[in-house]
Amino acid sequence: MKIGIISDTHDNAERVEKALKIFRDNQVGLLIHCGDMTNMETALLFQNIPTNAVLGNCDMNEQAISSAIAVSGGQFHGLSGQLLIDNLQIAWTHGHDKKLLHHLENLDKWDFVFYGHTHIARIEQRGKTTIINPGAIQRVTVPTIGVLDCKTKEYQSITVE
């Protein structure tokens, strides 16, 4: 399975739509949103691909975002989420809770840890864990998202133009 990783969409519907097209073109079967959708309208854009999302520091209406994600067949996980996909242990958070992010990064339980918040794309290996920030869609010069092929463990950073 391929999963799409996106963060910090901050209500930019045009770029979200472009990102979703990229995910569809890459045959992504599941999305992980690392927070800062910001509102329910943005969350509703994710209806065509099952989306798992966490709370970001700009997500003021948690209940509305959670409901919108549920309507689209996805799941809202609170401050952090975890999934087992193709035998890969995956965790993610927004990153504004530095203590939580540090804990996930150093637990040595996860194959992949995803986070956002900084709006800076980054990949780091720490022990068995690959730590990835896909970058951001909004409030950034070069908007980026990511696609992870769970079979090959290959990650691709993609510019959203």
PDB file of C-alpha atoms in Angstrom:
ATOM      1  CA  MET A   1       0.000   0.000   0.000  1.00  0.00           C
ATOM      2  CA  LYS A   2       1.054   3.572  -0.619  1.00  0.00           C
ATOM      3  CA  ILE A   3       0.226   6.214   1.962  1.00  0.00           C
ATOM      4  CA  GLY A   4       0.179   9.952   1.470  1.00  0.00           C
ATOM      5  CA  ILE A   5       1.542  12.270   4.140  1.00  0.00           C
ATOM      6  CA  ILE A   6       0.403  15.876   4.319  1.00  0.00           C
ATOM      7  CA  SER A   7       0.561  18.603   6.948  1.00  0.00           C
ATOM      8  CA  ASP A   8      -0.230  22.236   7.627  1.00  0.00           C
ATOM      9  CA  THR A   9      -2.865  22.730   4.943  1.00  0.00           C
ATOM     10  CA  HIS A  10      -4.205  25.853   6.744  1.00  0.00           C
ATOM     11  CA  ASP A  11      -7.389  26.250   4.664  1.00  0.00           C
ATOM     12  CA  ASN A  12      -5.629  26.406   1.300  1.00  0.00           C
ATOM     13  CA  ALA A  13      -8.307  24.518  -0.646  1.00  0.00           C
ATOM     14  CA  GLU A  14      -6.631  25.044  -4.025  1.00  0.00           C
ATOM     15  CA  ARG A  15      -3.372  23.432  -2.926  1.00  0.00           C
ATOM     16  CA  VAL A  16      -5.210  20.678  -1.046  1.00  0.00           C
ATOM     17  CA  GLU A  17      -7.059  19.788  -4.266  1.00  0.00           C
ATOM     18  CA  LYS A  18      -3.741  19.712  -6.164  1.00  0.00           C
ATOM     19  CA  ALA A  19      -2.202  17.519  -3.452  1.00  0.00           C
ATOM     20  CA  LEU A  20      -5.166  15.141  -3.563  1.00  0.00           C
ATOM     21  CA  LYS A  21      -4.765  14.810  -7.341  1.00  0.00           C
ATOM     22  CA  ILE A  22      -1.091  13.925  -6.830  1.00  0.00           C
ATOM     23  CA  PHE A  23      -2.082  11.327  -4.232  1.00  0.00           C
ATOM     24  CA  ARG A  24      -4.677   9.816  -6.585  1.00  0.00           C
ATOM     25  CA  ASP A  25      -2.164   9.787  -9.477  1.00  0.00           C
ATOM     26  CA  ASN A  26       0.267   7.914  -7.186  1.00  0.00           C
ATOM     27  CA  GLN A  27      -2.431   5.379  -6.221  1.00  0.00           C
ATOM     28  CA  VAL A  28      -2.354   6.323  -2.551  1.00  0.00           C
ATOM     29  CA  GLY A  29      -4.761   4.168  -0.530  1.00  0.00           C
ATOM     30  CA  LEU A  30      -4.585   6.042   2.784  1.00  0.00           C
ATOM     31  CA  LEU A  31      -3.719   9.557   3.932  1.00  0.00           C
ATOM     32  CA  ILE A  32      -2.044  10.701   7.113  1.00  0.00           C
ATOM     33  CA  HIS A  33      -2.623  14.366   7.946  1.00  0.00           C
ATOM     34  CA  CYS A  34      -0.180  15.715  10.530  1.00  0.00           C
ATOM     35  CA  GLY A  35      -2.430  18.540  11.718  1.00  0.00           C
ATOM     36  CA  ASP A  36      -3.378  22.150  11.078  1.00  0.00           C
ATOM     37  CA  MET A  37      -6.265  21.570   8.709  1.00  0.00           C
ATOM     38  CA  THR A  38      -7.706  24.565  10.596  1.00  0.00           C
ATOM     39  CA  ASN A  39     -11.402  24.072   9.824  1.00  0.00           C
ATOM     40  CA  MET A  40     -14.160  21.657   8.888  1.00  0.00           C
ATOM     41  CA  GLU A  41     -14.360  22.840   5.272  1.00  0.00           C
ATOM     42  CA  THR A  42     -10.752  21.811   4.683  1.00  0.00           C
ATOM     43  CA  ALA A  43     -11.362  18.450   6.383  1.00  0.00           C
ATOM     44  CA  LEU A  44     -14.298  17.785   4.045  1.00  0.00           C
ATOM     45  CA  LEU A  45     -11.985  18.028   1.023  1.00  0.00           C
ATOM     46  CA  PHE A  46     -10.413  14.708   2.059  1.00  0.00           C
ATOM     47  CA  GLN A  47     -13.545  12.663   1.297  1.00  0.00           C
ATOM     48  CA  ASN A  48     -12.182  10.540  -1.551  1.00  0.00           C
ATOM     49  CA  ILE A  49      -9.204   8.979   0.238  1.00  0.00           C
ATOM     50  CA  PRO A  50      -9.483   7.503   3.766  1.00  0.00           C
ATOM     51  CA  THR A  51      -7.733  10.026   6.005  1.00  0.00           C
ATOM     52  CA  ASN A  52      -6.254   9.653   9.474  1.00  0.00           C
ATOM     53  CA  ALA A  53      -5.613  13.026  11.088  1.00  0.00           C
ATOM     54  CA  VAL A  54      -4.259  14.517  14.299  1.00  0.00           C
ATOM     55  CA  LEU A  55      -4.819  17.828  16.025  1.00  0.00           C
ATOM     56  CA  GLY A  56      -2.547  20.752  15.201  1.00  0.00           C
ATOM     57  CA  ASN A  57      -2.047  23.940  17.190  1.00  0.00           C
ATOM     58  CA  CYS A  58      -4.220  25.906  14.703  1.00  0.00           C
ATOM     59  CA  ASP A  59      -7.099  23.397  14.764  1.00  0.00           C
ATOM     60  CA  MET A  60      -9.405  25.365  17.046  1.00  0.00           C
ATOM     61  CA  ASN A  61     -12.611  23.412  16.418  1.00  0.00           C
ATOM     62  CA  GLU A  62     -11.531  19.853  17.133  1.00  0.00           C
ATOM     63  CA  GLN A  63     -15.090  18.470  17.180  1.00  0.00           C
ATOM     64  CA  ALA A  64     -16.011  19.905  13.762  1.00  0.00           C
ATOM     65  CA  ILE A  65     -12.791  18.644  12.161  1.00  0.00           C
ATOM     66  CA  SER A  66     -13.210  15.227  13.786  1.00  0.00           C
ATOM     67  CA  SER A  67     -16.803  14.982  12.515  1.00  0.00           C
ATOM     68  CA  ALA A  68     -15.799  16.015   8.989  1.00  0.00           C
ATOM     69  CA  ILE A  69     -13.030  13.404   8.910  1.00  0.00           C
ATOM     70  CA  ALA A  70     -15.487  10.739  10.135  1.00  0.00           C
ATOM     71  CA  VAL A  71     -17.996  11.668   7.406  1.00  0.00           C
ATOM     72  CA  SER A  72     -15.290  11.004   4.821  1.00  0.00           C
ATOM     73  CA  GLY A  73     -14.612   7.545   6.251  1.00  0.00           C
ATOM     74  CA  GLY A  74     -11.460   8.600   8.044  1.00  0.00           C
ATOM     75  CA  GLN A  75     -10.461   8.793  11.677  1.00  0.00           C
ATOM     76  CA  PHE A  76      -9.362  11.619  13.945  1.00  0.00           C
ATOM     77  CA  HIS A  77      -6.766  10.529  16.511  1.00  0.00           C
ATOM     78  CA  GLY A  78      -6.371  13.489  18.887  1.00  0.00           C
ATOM     79  CA  LEU A  79      -2.778  14.613  19.542  1.00  0.00           C
ATOM     80  CA  SER A  80      -1.117  11.535  18.048  1.00  0.00           C
ATOM     81  CA  GLY A  81      -2.032   8.536  15.969  1.00  0.00           C
ATOM     82  CA  GLN A  82      -0.631   5.104  15.359  1.00  0.00           C
ATOM     83  CA  LEU A  83      -1.328   2.481  12.729  1.00  0.00           C
ATOM     84  CA  LEU A  84       0.034  -0.869  11.622  1.00  0.00           C
ATOM     85  CA  ILE A  85       0.201  -0.838   7.812  1.00  0.00           C
ATOM     86  CA  ASP A  86       1.803  -3.678   5.846  1.00  0.00           C
ATOM     87  CA  ASN A  87       3.668  -4.736   9.008  1.00  0.00           C
ATOM     88  CA  LEU A  88       5.065  -1.224   9.500  1.00  0.00           C
ATOM     89  CA  GLN A  89       4.528   0.476  12.850  1.00  0.00           C
ATOM     90  CA  ILE A  90       3.642   4.100  12.058  1.00  0.00           C
ATOM     91  CA  ALA A  91       3.051   6.982  14.472  1.00  0.00           C
ATOM     92  CA  TRP A  92       2.389  10.646  13.826  1.00  0.00           C
ATOM     93  CA  THR A  93       1.697  13.904  15.615  1.00  0.00           C
ATOM     94  CA  HIS A  94       1.625  17.569  14.687  1.00  0.00           C
ATOM     95  CA  GLY A  95       4.877  18.473  16.406  1.00  0.00           C
ATOM     96  CA  HIS A  96       3.829  21.482  18.484  1.00  0.00           C
ATOM     97  CA  ASP A  97       3.947  19.310  21.613  1.00  0.00           C
ATOM     98  CA  LYS A  98       7.736  18.923  21.645  1.00  0.00           C
ATOM     99  CA  LYS A  99       7.697  16.446  24.531  1.00  0.00           C
ATOM    100  CA  LEU A 100       5.300  14.130  22.688  1.00  0.00           C
ATOM    101  CA  LEU A 101       7.276  14.388  19.446  1.00  0.00           C
ATOM    102  CA  HIS A 102      10.549  13.684  21.257  1.00  0.00           C
ATOM    103  CA  HIS A 103       8.962  10.645  22.947  1.00  0.00           C
ATOM    104  CA  LEU A 104       7.736   9.212  19.628  1.00  0.00           C
ATOM    105  CA  GLU A 105      11.071   9.867  17.904  1.00  0.00           C
ATOM    106  CA  ASN A 106      13.081   8.103  20.608  1.00  0.00           C
ATOM    107  CA  LEU A 107      10.809   5.186  21.532  1.00  0.00           C
ATOM    108  CA  ASP A 108      12.507   2.829  19.020  1.00  0.00           C
ATOM    109  CA  LYS A 109       9.144   1.120  18.530  1.00  0.00           C
ATOM    110  CA  TRP A 110       8.166   2.791  15.275  1.00  0.00           C
ATOM    111  CA  ASP A 111       9.330   2.151  11.742  1.00  0.00           C
ATOM    112  CA  PHE A 112       8.137   5.640  10.749  1.00  0.00           C
ATOM    113  CA  VAL A 113       7.230   8.770  12.709  1.00  0.00           C
ATOM    114  CA  PHE A 114       5.590  11.652  10.819  1.00  0.00           C
ATOM    115  CA  TYR A 115       5.087  15.197  12.049  1.00  0.00           C
ATOM    116  CA  GLY A 116       4.479  18.721  10.747  1.00  0.00           C
ATOM    117  CA  HIS A 117       4.314  22.136  12.441  1.00  0.00           C
ATOM    118  CA  THR A 118       7.691  23.514  11.290  1.00  0.00           C
ATOM    119  CA  HIS A 119       6.638  23.804   7.614  1.00  0.00           C
ATOM    120  CA  ILE A 120      10.083  22.409   6.710  1.00  0.00           C
ATOM    121  CA  ALA A 121      10.416  19.080   4.884  1.00  0.00           C
ATOM    122  CA  ARG A 122      12.893  16.823   6.672  1.00  0.00           C
ATOM    123  CA  ILE A 123      13.970  13.169   6.828  1.00  0.00           C
ATOM    124  CA  GLU A 124      16.112  11.719   9.609  1.00  0.00           C
ATOM    125  CA  GLN A 125      17.035   8.189  10.633  1.00  0.00           C
ATOM    126  CA  ARG A 126      17.209   7.496  14.363  1.00  0.00           C
ATOM    127  CA  GLY A 127      17.849   3.862  15.210  1.00  0.00           C
ATOM    128  CA  LYS A 128      15.233   1.797  13.406  1.00  0.00           C
ATOM    129  CA  THR A 129      12.923   4.809  13.070  1.00  0.00           C
ATOM    130  CA  THR A 130      12.681   7.006   9.994  1.00  0.00           C
ATOM    131  CA  ILE A 131      11.409  10.437  11.065  1.00  0.00           C
ATOM    132  CA  ILE A 132       9.711  12.450   8.332  1.00  0.00           C
ATOM    133  CA  ASN A 133       8.238  15.925   8.129  1.00  0.00           C
ATOM    134  CA  PRO A 134       6.488  16.195   4.736  1.00  0.00           C
ATOM    135  CA  GLY A 135       6.688  19.985   4.795  1.00  0.00           C
ATOM    136  CA  ALA A 136       3.584  22.124   4.397  1.00  0.00           C
ATOM    137  CA  ILE A 137       0.964  23.181   1.880  1.00  0.00           C
ATOM    138  CA  GLN A 138       0.470  26.726   3.179  1.00  0.00           C
ATOM    139  CA  ARG A 139       2.718  29.440   4.633  1.00  0.00           C
ATOM    140  CA  VAL A 140       5.702  28.077   2.717  1.00  0.00           C
ATOM    141  CA  THR A 141       7.583  29.059  -0.440  1.00  0.00           C
ATOM    142  CA  VAL A 142       7.679  25.514  -1.850  1.00  0.00           C
ATOM    143  CA  PRO A 143       4.629  23.435  -0.835  1.00  0.00           C
ATOM    144  CA  THR A 144       5.446  19.738  -0.378  1.00  0.00           C
ATOM    145  CA  ILE A 145       3.734  16.458   0.483  1.00  0.00           C
ATOM    146  CA  GLY A 146       5.025  12.900   0.737  1.00  0.00           C
ATOM    147  CA  VAL A 147       4.225   9.411  -0.497  1.00  0.00           C
ATOM    148  CA  LEU A 148       5.475   6.303   1.287  1.00  0.00           C
ATOM    149  CA  ASP A 149       5.437   2.933  -0.448  1.00  0.00           C
ATOM    150  CA  CYS A 150       4.953   0.581   2.493  1.00  0.00           C
ATOM    151  CA  LYS A 151       6.187  -2.460   0.556  1.00  0.00           C
ATOM    152  CA  THR A 152       9.529  -0.966  -0.464  1.00  0.00           C
ATOM    153  CA  LYS A 153       9.781   1.569   2.407  1.00  0.00           C
ATOM    154  CA  GLU A 154      10.662   4.205  -0.184  1.00  0.00           C
ATOM    155  CA  TYR A 155       9.612   7.780   0.581  1.00  0.00           C
ATOM    156  CA  GLN A 156       9.131  10.425  -2.070  1.00  0.00           C
ATOM    157  CA  SER A 157       8.847  14.146  -1.345  1.00  0.00           C
ATOM    158  CA  ILE A 158       6.663  15.833  -3.962  1.00  0.00           C
ATOM    159  CA  THR A 159       6.309  19.532  -4.733  1.00  0.00           C
ATOM    160  CA  VAL A 160       2.713  20.729  -5.086  1.00  0.00           C
ATOM    161  CA  GLU A 161       2.626  23.175  -7.995  1.00  0.00           C
TER     162      GLU A 161
END
